[in-house]
């Protein structure tokens, strides 16, 4: 089992910045992919950014150049630095991990990000 707890969401004005964090615990040593998803009201959950350990980093086109995903292996945390935020970035953001060998996915509870003036 893997437990994920997100933090750092909130209300920010357009053009502002937020940093999301995801604290991971449990059986995390064989996790292959770490990612951030978001879900806006009335829309499907979408992948924002992900780290495939030792292989690649992915960003959705809509956040490329504005968001940065990073992982601190010593602290077992995953972060998402979000700059130049836009109203369309408003959503609940979820931390996710995926273990390829067992095809197992884990989710955090989500954290609300609202971009509004």
CSV table of C-alpha atoms in Angstrom, one decimal:
chain,number,residue,atom,x,y,z
A,1,UNK,CA,0.0,0.0,0.0
A,2,UNK,CA,1.0,3.6,-0.7
A,3,UNK,CA,-0.4,6.6,1.1
A,4,UNK,CA,-0.3,10.0,-0.5
A,5,UNK,CA,-1.2,13.3,1.1
A,6,UNK,CA,-1.3,16.5,-0.9
A,7,UNK,CA,-0.9,20.1,0.4
A,8,UNK,CA,-0.3,23.6,-0.8
A,9,UNK,CA,-3.5,24.4,-2.7
A,10,UNK,CA,-5.4,27.6,-2.2
A,11,UNK,CA,-6.7,30.8,-3.9
A,12,UNK,CA,-4.3,32.8,-6.0
A,13,UNK,CA,-4.7,35.6,-8.5
A,14,UNK,CA,-4.0,35.2,-12.2
A,15,UNK,CA,-0.3,35.4,-12.8
A,16,UNK,CA,0.6,34.1,-9.3
A,17,UNK,CA,2.3,31.0,-8.1
A,18,UNK,CA,1.7,28.0,-5.9
A,19,UNK,CA,3.7,25.0,-4.9
A,20,UNK,CA,1.9,21.7,-4.3
A,21,UNK,CA,3.5,19.0,-2.3
A,22,UNK,CA,2.7,15.3,-2.0
A,23,UNK,CA,4.0,13.3,1.0
A,24,UNK,CA,4.3,9.6,0.2
A,25,UNK,CA,4.6,6.7,2.7
A,26,UNK,CA,4.3,3.0,2.7
A,27,UNK,CA,5.6,0.7,0.0
A,28,UNK,CA,7.1,3.3,-2.3
A,29,UNK,CA,10.4,1.8,-3.2
A,30,UNK,CA,9.2,0.1,-6.4
A,31,UNK,CA,7.1,2.9,-7.7
A,32,UNK,CA,7.9,3.6,-11.3
A,33,UNK,CA,5.8,6.7,-12.2
A,34,UNK,CA,5.0,9.7,-10.1
A,35,UNK,CA,2.5,12.2,-11.4
A,36,UNK,CA,0.1,15.1,-10.8
A,37,UNK,CA,-3.4,15.1,-12.3
A,38,UNK,CA,-6.2,17.6,-12.1
A,39,UNK,CA,-9.9,17.7,-12.5
A,40,UNK,CA,-11.9,20.8,-13.2
A,41,UNK,CA,-15.7,20.9,-12.6
A,42,UNK,CA,-17.5,19.1,-15.3
A,43,UNK,CA,-14.3,17.8,-16.9
A,44,UNK,CA,-12.4,14.6,-17.0
A,45,UNK,CA,-9.3,14.1,-14.8
A,46,UNK,CA,-6.2,14.9,-16.9
A,47,UNK,CA,-2.5,14.3,-16.5
A,48,UNK,CA,-0.6,17.5,-15.8
A,49,UNK,CA,2.9,16.3,-15.3
A,50,UNK,CA,4.7,13.1,-14.5
A,51,UNK,CA,8.1,11.6,-13.8
A,52,UNK,CA,8.9,8.1,-15.1
A,53,UNK,CA,11.8,7.2,-13.0
A,54,UNK,CA,15.1,7.1,-15.0
A,55,UNK,CA,13.3,7.6,-18.3
A,56,UNK,CA,11.4,10.8,-18.8
A,57,UNK,CA,9.5,13.8,-17.5
A,58,UNK,CA,6.2,14.7,-19.2
A,59,UNK,CA,4.2,17.9,-19.2
A,60,UNK,CA,0.8,18.6,-20.7
A,61,UNK,CA,1.0,21.2,-23.4
A,62,UNK,CA,-1.2,23.5,-21.4
A,63,UNK,CA,1.3,23.8,-18.6
A,64,UNK,CA,4.6,23.5,-20.4
A,65,UNK,CA,7.0,26.2,-19.4
A,66,UNK,CA,4.9,27.3,-16.4
A,67,UNK,CA,4.8,24.2,-14.2
A,68,UNK,CA,7.8,22.2,-12.9
A,69,UNK,CA,7.5,18.7,-11.4
A,70,UNK,CA,10.2,17.4,-9.0
A,71,UNK,CA,10.8,14.6,-6.6
A,72,UNK,CA,12.8,14.6,-3.4
A,73,UNK,CA,13.8,11.0,-2.7
A,74,UNK,CA,15.2,11.8,0.7
A,75,UNK,CA,12.0,13.3,1.9
A,76,UNK,CA,9.7,11.0,-0.1
A,77,UNK,CA,7.9,14.0,-1.6
A,78,UNK,CA,6.6,15.0,-5.0
A,79,UNK,CA,6.2,18.7,-5.8
A,80,UNK,CA,4.6,20.8,-8.5
A,81,UNK,CA,5.7,24.3,-8.8
A,82,UNK,CA,3.1,26.3,-10.6
A,83,UNK,CA,3.9,29.7,-12.0
A,84,UNK,CA,2.0,32.2,-14.2
A,85,UNK,CA,-1.2,30.6,-13.1
A,86,UNK,CA,-4.3,31.1,-15.2
A,87,UNK,CA,-8.0,30.8,-14.4
A,88,UNK,CA,-8.2,27.7,-16.5
A,89,UNK,CA,-5.7,26.0,-14.1
A,90,UNK,CA,-8.5,26.0,-11.5
A,91,UNK,CA,-9.1,22.4,-10.5
A,92,UNK,CA,-8.6,19.8,-7.8
A,93,UNK,CA,-5.1,18.5,-8.1
A,94,UNK,CA,-4.3,14.9,-7.3
A,95,UNK,CA,-1.0,13.1,-6.6
A,96,UNK,CA,-0.6,9.7,-8.2
A,97,UNK,CA,1.8,6.9,-8.2
A,98,UNK,CA,2.0,3.8,-10.5
A,99,UNK,CA,3.8,0.6,-10.2
A,100,UNK,CA,4.3,-1.0,-13.6
A,101,UNK,CA,5.0,-4.6,-12.5
A,102,UNK,CA,1.7,-4.9,-10.6
A,103,UNK,CA,-0.2,-2.3,-12.6
A,104,UNK,CA,-1.2,-0.7,-9.3
A,105,UNK,CA,-2.1,3.0,-9.0
A,106,UNK,CA,-2.6,5.0,-5.9
A,107,UNK,CA,-4.2,8.4,-5.4
A,108,UNK,CA,-4.1,11.2,-2.9
A,109,UNK,CA,-7.2,12.9,-1.6
A,110,UNK,CA,-6.7,16.0,-3.8
A,111,UNK,CA,-6.1,19.7,-3.1
A,112,UNK,CA,-8.1,22.6,-4.5
A,113,UNK,CA,-6.4,25.2,-6.6
A,114,UNK,CA,-8.4,28.3,-7.5
A,115,UNK,CA,-7.1,31.0,-9.8
A,116,UNK,CA,-9.3,34.0,-9.6
A,117,UNK,CA,-9.1,37.8,-9.2
